[in-house]
Coordinates of C-alpha atoms in Angstrom, one line a residue:
M104 CA 95.9 91.3 103.8
K105 CA 94.1 94.5 104.7
V106 CA 90.7 95.3 106.1
V107 CA 89.3 98.5 104.5
K108 CA 86.4 100.4 106.0
F109 CA 84.4 103.1 104.1
G110 CA 82.4 105.7 106.1
G111 CA 79.0 107.1 105.2
S112 CA 80.3 109.9 103.0
S113 CA 82.3 107.4 101.0
V114 CA 79.3 105.3 100.1
A115 CA 76.7 108.1 99.9
D116 CA 75.7 107.7 96.2
G117 CA 76.6 105.9 93.0
K118 CA 79.6 108.1 92.2
Q119 CA 81.0 107.4 95.6
F120 CA 80.5 103.7 95.0
E121 CA 82.6 104.0 91.9
K122 CA 85.4 105.6 93.8
V123 CA 85.3 103.0 96.5
A124 CA 85.3 100.1 93.9
A125 CA 88.4 101.7 92.2
I126 CA 90.2 101.9 95.6
I127 CA 89.3 98.3 96.4
R128 CA 90.4 97.0 93.0
E129 CA 93.7 98.9 93.1
E130 CA 95.2 96.4 95.6
E131 CA 94.7 92.6 95.8
A132 CA 95.4 92.8 99.6
R133 CA 92.1 94.8 100.1
R134 CA 90.0 91.7 100.6
L135 CA 88.0 92.4 103.7
I136 CA 85.7 95.4 103.1
V137 CA 83.5 97.0 105.8
V138 CA 80.9 99.6 104.7
S139 CA 78.7 102.1 106.6
A140 CA 75.2 103.1 105.6
P141 CA 74.9 105.8 102.9
G142 CA 75.8 109.2 104.5
K143 CA 75.0 112.8 103.4
R144 CA 75.3 113.6 99.7
F145 CA 75.3 117.3 100.4
A146 CA 75.2 119.5 103.5
E147 CA 71.4 119.6 103.8
D148 CA 70.9 115.9 103.1
I149 CA 69.7 113.4 105.7
K150 CA 71.8 110.3 106.5
T151 CA 70.2 107.0 105.8
T152 CA 70.5 106.0 109.4
D153 CA 68.4 109.0 110.4
L154 CA 65.8 108.0 107.8
L155 CA 65.7 104.6 109.3
I156 CA 65.2 106.1 112.8
H157 CA 62.2 108.0 111.4
L158 CA 60.9 104.7 110.0
A159 CA 61.4 103.0 113.4
D160 CA 59.6 105.9 115.1
A161 CA 56.5 105.5 112.9
A162 CA 56.5 101.8 113.2
A163 CA 56.9 101.9 117.0
E164 CA 54.0 104.2 117.3
K165 CA 52.0 102.0 114.9
K166 CA 51.5 104.8 112.5
D167 CA 51.2 104.4 108.7
Y168 CA 54.9 104.2 107.8
D169 CA 54.7 104.1 104.0
A170 CA 56.1 107.6 103.5
E171 CA 59.1 106.9 105.8
L172 CA 59.7 103.5 104.1
Q173 CA 59.6 105.1 100.7
Q174 CA 62.2 107.7 101.7
V175 CA 64.6 104.9 102.7
I176 CA 63.9 103.0 99.4
E177 CA 64.6 106.1 97.4
R178 CA 68.1 106.5 98.8
Y179 CA 69.0 103.0 97.6
T180 CA 67.1 103.4 94.4
A181 CA 69.3 106.3 93.4
I182 CA 72.4 104.1 94.0
V183 CA 71.0 101.1 92.2
E184 CA 69.9 103.1 89.1
S185 CA 73.2 105.0 89.0
L186 CA 75.2 101.8 88.9
S187 CA 72.7 99.9 86.7
L188 CA 72.3 97.2 89.3
P189 CA 69.4 94.7 89.2
S190 CA 66.1 96.2 90.4
Q191 CA 65.5 92.9 92.2
L192 CA 67.8 94.2 94.9
L193 CA 65.3 97.0 95.8
A194 CA 62.4 94.5 96.0
E195 CA 64.5 92.4 98.4
L196 CA 65.4 95.4 100.4
K197 CA 61.8 96.5 100.8
A198 CA 60.7 93.0 101.8
Q199 CA 63.5 92.8 104.4
L200 CA 62.5 96.1 106.0
I201 CA 58.9 95.1 106.2
S202 CA 59.8 91.7 107.7
L203 CA 62.0 93.4 110.4
I204 CA 59.1 95.7 111.3
E205 CA 56.6 92.8 111.6
T206 CA 59.1 90.8 113.7
Y207 CA 60.1 93.5 116.2
Q208 CA 57.2 96.0 116.2
E209 CA 56.2 95.1 119.8
D210 CA 59.9 95.1 121.0
H211 CA 61.0 98.7 120.5
P212 CA 64.7 98.4 121.4
R213 CA 65.2 95.5 119.0
L214 CA 63.1 97.3 116.4
Y215 CA 65.4 100.3 116.4
D216 CA 68.5 98.1 116.4
A217 CA 67.2 96.0 113.5
L218 CA 66.2 98.9 111.3
M219 CA 69.2 101.0 112.0
A220 CA 71.5 98.1 111.2
S221 CA 69.8 97.6 107.9
G222 CA 71.4 100.8 106.6
E223 CA 74.8 99.1 106.6
N224 CA 73.5 95.6 105.8
E225 CA 71.7 96.6 102.6
N226 CA 74.6 98.8 101.5
A227 CA 77.0 95.9 101.9
K228 CA 74.7 93.8 99.6
L229 CA 74.8 96.6 97.0
M230 CA 78.6 97.0 97.2
A231 CA 79.1 93.2 96.8
A232 CA 76.7 93.2 93.8
Y233 CA 78.5 96.2 92.2
L234 CA 82.0 94.5 92.6
Q235 CA 80.6 91.4 91.0
Q236 CA 79.2 93.4 88.1
L237 CA 82.7 94.8 87.6
G238 CA 84.0 91.2 87.3
E239 CA 85.4 90.8 90.8
E240 CA 85.0 87.6 92.8
A241 CA 83.1 89.3 95.7
Y242 CA 80.7 88.1 98.3
Y243 CA 78.3 89.7 100.8
V244 CA 79.1 88.3 104.2
S245 CA 76.6 88.9 107.0
P246 CA 78.0 89.6 110.5
E247 CA 76.5 86.3 111.6
E248 CA 78.4 84.5 108.9
A249 CA 81.5 86.4 109.6
G250 CA 81.4 85.4 113.2
M251 CA 80.5 88.7 114.8
V252 CA 78.9 87.3 118.0
V253 CA 78.0 90.1 120.4
T254 CA 76.3 90.7 123.8
D255 CA 72.5 91.0 123.8
D256 CA 72.4 94.7 124.9
P257 CA 70.5 96.7 122.3
G258 CA 72.4 99.8 121.1
N259 CA 75.4 98.9 123.1
A260 CA 76.8 95.6 121.7
R261 CA 80.2 94.3 122.8
I262 CA 82.0 91.6 120.9
L263 CA 82.3 88.3 122.6
P264 CA 85.8 86.7 122.9
E265 CA 84.9 83.6 121.0
S266 CA 84.2 85.7 117.9
Y267 CA 87.8 86.2 117.1
E268 CA 88.4 82.5 116.4
K269 CA 85.5 82.5 114.0
I270 CA 86.5 85.7 112.3
A271 CA 90.0 84.3 111.7
K272 CA 88.5 81.8 109.3
L273 CA 87.7 84.7 106.9
R274 CA 91.4 84.5 105.8
E275 CA 90.7 81.1 104.3
R276 CA 88.0 82.4 102.0
S277 CA 88.7 83.5 98.4
G278 CA 87.7 86.8 96.8
R279 CA 86.7 90.1 98.4
L280 CA 84.3 89.8 101.3
V281 CA 81.9 92.8 101.9
I282 CA 80.8 92.9 105.6
P283 CA 78.3 95.5 107.0
G284 CA 79.5 97.6 109.8
F285 CA 77.8 98.8 113.0
F286 CA 76.3 95.5 114.3
G287 CA 76.6 91.9 115.3
V288 CA 74.3 89.1 116.2
S289 CA 73.6 87.8 119.7
K290 CA 73.7 84.1 120.7
T291 CA 69.9 84.2 120.6
G292 CA 70.0 85.3 116.9
H293 CA 69.0 89.0 117.4
I294 CA 70.6 91.9 115.6
V295 CA 72.4 94.2 118.1
T296 CA 74.1 97.4 117.2
F297 CA 77.3 98.9 118.5
P298 CA 77.2 102.5 119.8
R299 CA 76.5 104.9 116.9
G300 CA 79.5 105.4 114.7
G301 CA 80.3 101.7 115.4
S302 CA 81.3 100.8 111.8
D303 CA 84.8 101.7 112.9
I304 CA 84.4 99.2 115.7
T305 CA 83.4 96.5 113.1
G306 CA 86.5 97.2 111.0
S307 CA 88.7 97.0 114.0
I308 CA 87.2 93.7 115.2
I309 CA 87.5 92.1 111.7
G310 CA 91.1 93.4 111.4
A311 CA 92.0 91.9 114.8
G312 CA 90.3 88.6 114.2
A313 CA 91.8 88.1 110.8
E314 CA 95.1 89.5 112.0
V315 CA 95.5 91.7 109.0
D316 CA 98.6 93.7 108.2
L317 CA 96.8 97.1 108.1
Y318 CA 93.4 98.5 108.8
E319 CA 92.6 101.3 106.3
N320 CA 89.8 103.6 107.3
F321 CA 88.5 105.7 104.4
T322 CA 86.7 108.9 105.2
D323 CA 86.4 112.4 103.7
V324 CA 89.6 114.0 104.9
D325 CA 93.2 113.6 103.7
S326 CA 94.5 113.1 107.3
I327 CA 93.9 113.8 110.9
Y328 CA 94.5 117.4 111.8
S329 CA 96.0 118.6 115.0
V330 CA 93.0 120.7 115.7
N331 CA 89.4 121.2 114.5
P332 CA 89.9 122.7 111.0
S333 CA 86.8 124.9 111.5
L334 CA 88.7 126.7 114.2
V335 CA 92.1 127.2 112.6
E336 CA 93.1 128.0 109.0
K337 CA 95.3 125.4 107.5
P338 CA 95.9 123.3 110.6
H339 CA 98.9 121.0 111.1
E340 CA 98.4 117.6 109.6
M341 CA 99.5 114.5 111.5
E342 CA 101.6 111.9 109.7
E343 CA 101.6 109.5 112.6
L344 CA 100.3 109.2 116.1
T345 CA 100.1 106.4 118.7
Y346 CA 97.0 104.5 119.8
R347 CA 97.3 106.3 123.2
E348 CA 97.3 109.7 121.5
M349 CA 94.4 108.8 119.3
R350 CA 92.4 107.5 122.2
E351 CA 92.9 110.8 124.1
L352 CA 91.9 112.9 121.1
A353 CA 88.9 110.8 120.2
Y354 CA 87.7 111.0 123.7
A355 CA 88.0 114.8 123.7
G356 CA 85.9 115.2 120.6
F357 CA 87.9 114.2 117.5
S358 CA 85.2 112.7 115.2
V359 CA 87.4 111.1 112.6
F360 CA 87.7 107.8 114.5
H361 CA 85.3 106.3 117.0
D362 CA 86.8 106.3 120.4
E363 CA 86.0 102.7 121.1
A364 CA 87.3 101.4 117.8
L365 CA 91.0 101.2 118.7
H366 CA 90.7 98.5 121.4
P367 CA 90.6 95.4 119.2
V368 CA 93.6 96.5 117.0
V369 CA 95.6 97.7 120.0
K370 CA 95.9 94.2 121.4
K371 CA 97.2 92.9 118.1
K372 CA 99.3 96.0 117.4
I373 CA 97.7 96.3 114.0
P374 CA 98.4 99.8 112.4
V375 CA 95.5 101.9 111.3
C376 CA 95.7 104.4 108.4
I377 CA 93.1 107.1 107.9
K378 CA 92.7 108.0 104.2
N379 CA 90.5 110.1 102.0
T380 CA 88.1 108.3 99.6
N381 CA 88.0 111.4 97.4
H382 CA 91.8 111.8 97.4
P383 CA 93.2 108.3 97.9
Q384 CA 96.7 109.1 96.7
A385 CA 97.2 111.3 99.9
A386 CA 99.5 109.6 102.4
G387 CA 96.9 109.8 105.2
T388 CA 97.6 109.5 108.9
Y389 CA 99.0 106.3 110.5
I390 CA 97.9 105.2 114.0
V391 CA 100.6 102.9 115.5
D392 CA 101.7 101.3 118.7
E393 CA 104.9 103.3 119.0
R394 CA 106.3 106.2 117.0
E395 CA 109.6 108.1 116.9
Q396 CA 109.3 111.2 119.0
R397 CA 110.6 114.0 116.8
G398 CA 109.5 117.6 116.3
L399 CA 106.8 119.1 118.4
P400 CA 106.0 117.5 121.8
V401 CA 102.3 118.2 121.3
I402 CA 100.5 116.4 118.5
G403 CA 96.9 117.5 118.9
I404 CA 94.4 119.7 120.8
A405 CA 90.7 119.0 121.2
S406 CA 87.8 119.9 123.3
D407 CA 84.4 118.5 124.3
K408 CA 81.5 120.1 126.1
G409 CA 78.7 118.9 128.3
F410 CA 80.5 118.3 131.5
I411 CA 79.5 118.8 135.2
S412 CA 81.9 119.1 138.1
I413 CA 80.9 117.8 141.6
N414 CA 83.1 119.8 143.9
V415 CA 83.7 118.5 147.4
R416 CA 85.6 120.2 150.3
K417 CA 86.5 118.9 153.7
Y418 CA 89.3 120.0 156.0
L419 CA 92.0 117.3 156.4
M420 CA 90.5 115.3 153.6
N421 CA 94.0 113.9 152.7
K422 CA 94.3 112.4 156.2
E423 CA 91.0 110.5 156.0
V424 CA 91.8 107.0 154.8
G425 CA 89.3 105.8 152.1
F426 CA 87.7 109.1 151.5
G427 CA 88.2 109.0 147.7
R428 CA 87.1 105.4 147.5
H429 CA 83.9 106.1 149.4
L430 CA 83.1 109.1 147.2
L431 CA 83.5 107.2 144.0
H432 CA 81.6 104.2 145.5
I433 CA 78.6 106.5 146.0
L434 CA 78.7 107.4 142.3
A435 CA 79.1 103.7 141.3
E436 CA 76.1 102.7 143.4
E437 CA 74.0 105.4 141.7
G438 CA 75.2 104.1 138.2
I439 CA 77.2 107.2 137.4
S440 CA 80.6 106.8 135.6
F441 CA 83.2 109.6 136.1
E442 CA 85.7 111.1 133.7
H443 CA 88.3 112.9 135.8
T444 CA 89.1 113.4 139.5
P445 CA 91.4 116.4 140.0
S446 CA 92.1 117.0 143.7
G447 CA 93.9 118.9 146.4
I448 CA 94.7 118.3 150.0
D449 CA 91.2 119.4 151.2
N450 CA 89.2 119.2 148.0
M451 CA 88.2 116.8 145.3
S452 CA 86.3 117.3 142.1
I453 CA 84.5 114.5 140.2
I454 CA 83.9 115.3 136.5
V455 CA 80.9 113.6 134.9
R456 CA 79.1 114.0 131.6
E457 CA 76.0 116.1 132.0
E458 CA 73.8 113.5 130.2
Y459 CA 74.5 111.0 133.0
L460 CA 73.4 113.2 135.9
N461 CA 69.7 114.2 135.8
E462 CA 68.1 116.4 138.4
E463 CA 66.9 113.5 140.5
A464 CA 70.2 111.7 140.4
E465 CA 72.1 114.9 141.3
K466 CA 70.0 115.6 144.3
K467 CA 70.4 112.0 145.7
I468 CA 74.2 112.0 145.1
L469 CA 74.7 115.4 146.8
E470 CA 72.6 114.3 149.8
R471 CA 74.6 111.0 150.1
I472 CA 77.9 112.8 149.9
Q473 CA 76.9 115.3 152.6
K474 CA 75.5 112.7 154.9
E475 CA 78.0 109.8 154.5
L476 CA 81.2 111.8 154.2
D477 CA 80.2 114.7 156.5
V478 CA 81.8 117.2 154.1
E479 CA 81.9 121.0 154.7
E480 CA 80.8 121.8 151.2
V481 CA 79.5 120.0 148.1
H482 CA 78.1 121.7 145.0
V483 CA 77.8 121.2 141.3
E484 CA 79.3 123.4 138.6
R485 CA 77.7 123.2 135.2
E486 CA 78.4 124.1 131.5
L487 CA 82.0 123.0 131.5
A488 CA 84.3 121.9 128.7
M489 CA 87.3 119.7 128.9
V490 CA 90.2 120.8 126.7
M491 CA 92.9 118.2 126.0
V492 CA 96.5 118.9 125.0
V493 CA 97.9 115.6 123.7
G494 CA 101.3 114.3 122.8
E495 CA 103.6 111.6 124.1
G496 CA 106.5 114.0 123.6
M497 CA 105.3 116.1 126.5
A498 CA 106.8 113.6 129.0
K499 CA 110.3 114.5 127.8
T500 CA 109.8 118.2 127.2
V501 CA 110.2 120.9 129.9
G502 CA 107.8 123.9 129.9
V503 CA 104.7 122.5 128.1
A504 CA 102.4 123.2 131.0
A505 CA 103.8 126.7 131.5
K506 CA 103.4 127.5 127.8
A507 CA 99.8 126.2 127.9
T508 CA 98.7 128.1 131.0
T509 CA 100.4 131.3 129.8
A510 CA 98.5 131.0 126.4
L511 CA 95.2 130.6 128.2
A512 CA 95.9 133.5 130.6
E513 CA 96.9 135.8 127.7
A514 CA 93.6 134.8 125.9
G515 CA 91.6 135.6 129.0
V516 CA 90.4 132.1 129.5
N517 CA 89.6 131.2 133.1
I518 CA 91.1 127.8 134.0
K519 CA 88.7 125.9 136.3
M520 CA 90.9 122.9 136.9
I521 CA 94.0 121.2 135.5
N522 CA 94.6 117.4 135.4
Q523 CA 97.5 115.4 134.0
G524 CA 97.8 111.6 134.1
S525 CA 100.9 109.9 135.3
S526 CA 101.7 108.8 131.7
E527 CA 101.9 112.5 130.6
V528 CA 100.3 111.6 127.3
S529 CA 97.7 114.4 127.9
M530 CA 97.0 117.4 129.9
M531 CA 93.4 118.4 130.7
F532 CA 92.1 121.9 131.3
G533 CA 88.6 122.5 132.6
V534 CA 87.1 125.8 131.3
N535 CA 83.7 127.4 130.8
A536 CA 82.0 125.8 127.8
S537 CA 81.5 129.3 126.3
E538 CA 85.3 129.7 126.2
A539 CA 86.2 126.3 124.8
D540 CA 86.9 127.4 121.2
L541 CA 89.0 130.3 122.4
A542 CA 91.0 128.0 124.6
V543 CA 91.6 125.5 121.8
T544 CA 92.8 128.2 119.3
S545 CA 95.1 129.9 121.9
L546 CA 96.6 126.6 122.9
Y547 CA 97.1 125.6 119.2
N548 CA 98.8 128.9 118.4
A549 CA 101.2 128.5 121.4
C550 CA 102.0 124.8 120.8
F551 CA 102.3 124.9 117.0
A552 CA 104.0 128.2 116.5
K553 CA 107.1 126.5 115.1
A554 CA 105.0 124.4 112.7
K555 CA 103.4 127.5 111.3
A556 CA 106.7 129.4 110.9

């Protein structure tokens, strides 16, 4: 049995629905189907989820939302008419959206969750109806019916452990089951969404709960590339990478797969295959627990911007027992999570995402560090990017760090910091955000020279 998830571009219009249905019907094993909300049909188009956010904005402000509602209905109307589906589906869709607004208009977090989730929910109903029209035994299965019980934290749902036993029962059902991605239902019966992009999370949870043989994630690329294809012409394509490598790359900005989506399948060691809805015959990229280390030691290079470094200096810091613990405890008490902690004998840097550290929080944290740790210097450095060089083969290869630093030096990129975990799966370079793309391309050219030859 397989779980197959189709992203927004895969279900953007009627023609894409036809491609998806053909893929599903090609294999009997593709019985658990997870769909996103309709994505962009062309570059200037607006995603359905964004249209629903506009609708929620208007409803929350108690404005006349007829125009925003009509825009959402029109997106689904185009799909329904293209596929000759019953018009009754549109009437039910409109009634459901109005009902959600009336129910949650005074509770804004739940209003946004409910309306945003409807993008996936209504699309799943259309997909099930279309498969039925083609003669398939197919059923729409709501997250509640599927067993997706989540925490009651709007916009940040987490699956509850007891869900997996309920999801396992999906194996006993017949036909093809179409499940909306992106959200679950709390124990109190409320719709709660995962972080945006969370349809990948739904697919992973369903796959783990049903203990499928493979999780196929269909998107709009043939495979995962070793670098952002907008930066490098004809980038190296990955045939296979491990969960650990994918986690590092997703964290550093790879947008093909949501960085929280791997967790459920990792525990069950369920392989994931990234495939292209528009070119399904392509082999795709497999994400697995272990892979044979052959060829190049580096598998991918990625970067992400929007970081701040809190730099702390104190003479004989390394002799002061508990200094690092106390420093991190200050951040924890202020509700700030950290990303990296590169350090020396007399200095330590804490890398945090800029979005988590506003002016007020920054001032308070710096004052506490100065007062409680009696440091000689503490200051913040802004507009940083983290560039990640990833590959499990690096642990058994001499000279990767030297090659990387040489490449950055020759490109004129100033390295602010270097950090490498004990597992040696990744190597992180902190650089100025303005130099991030140059850093990535120079590292790619150095690490993949053999692949291009």
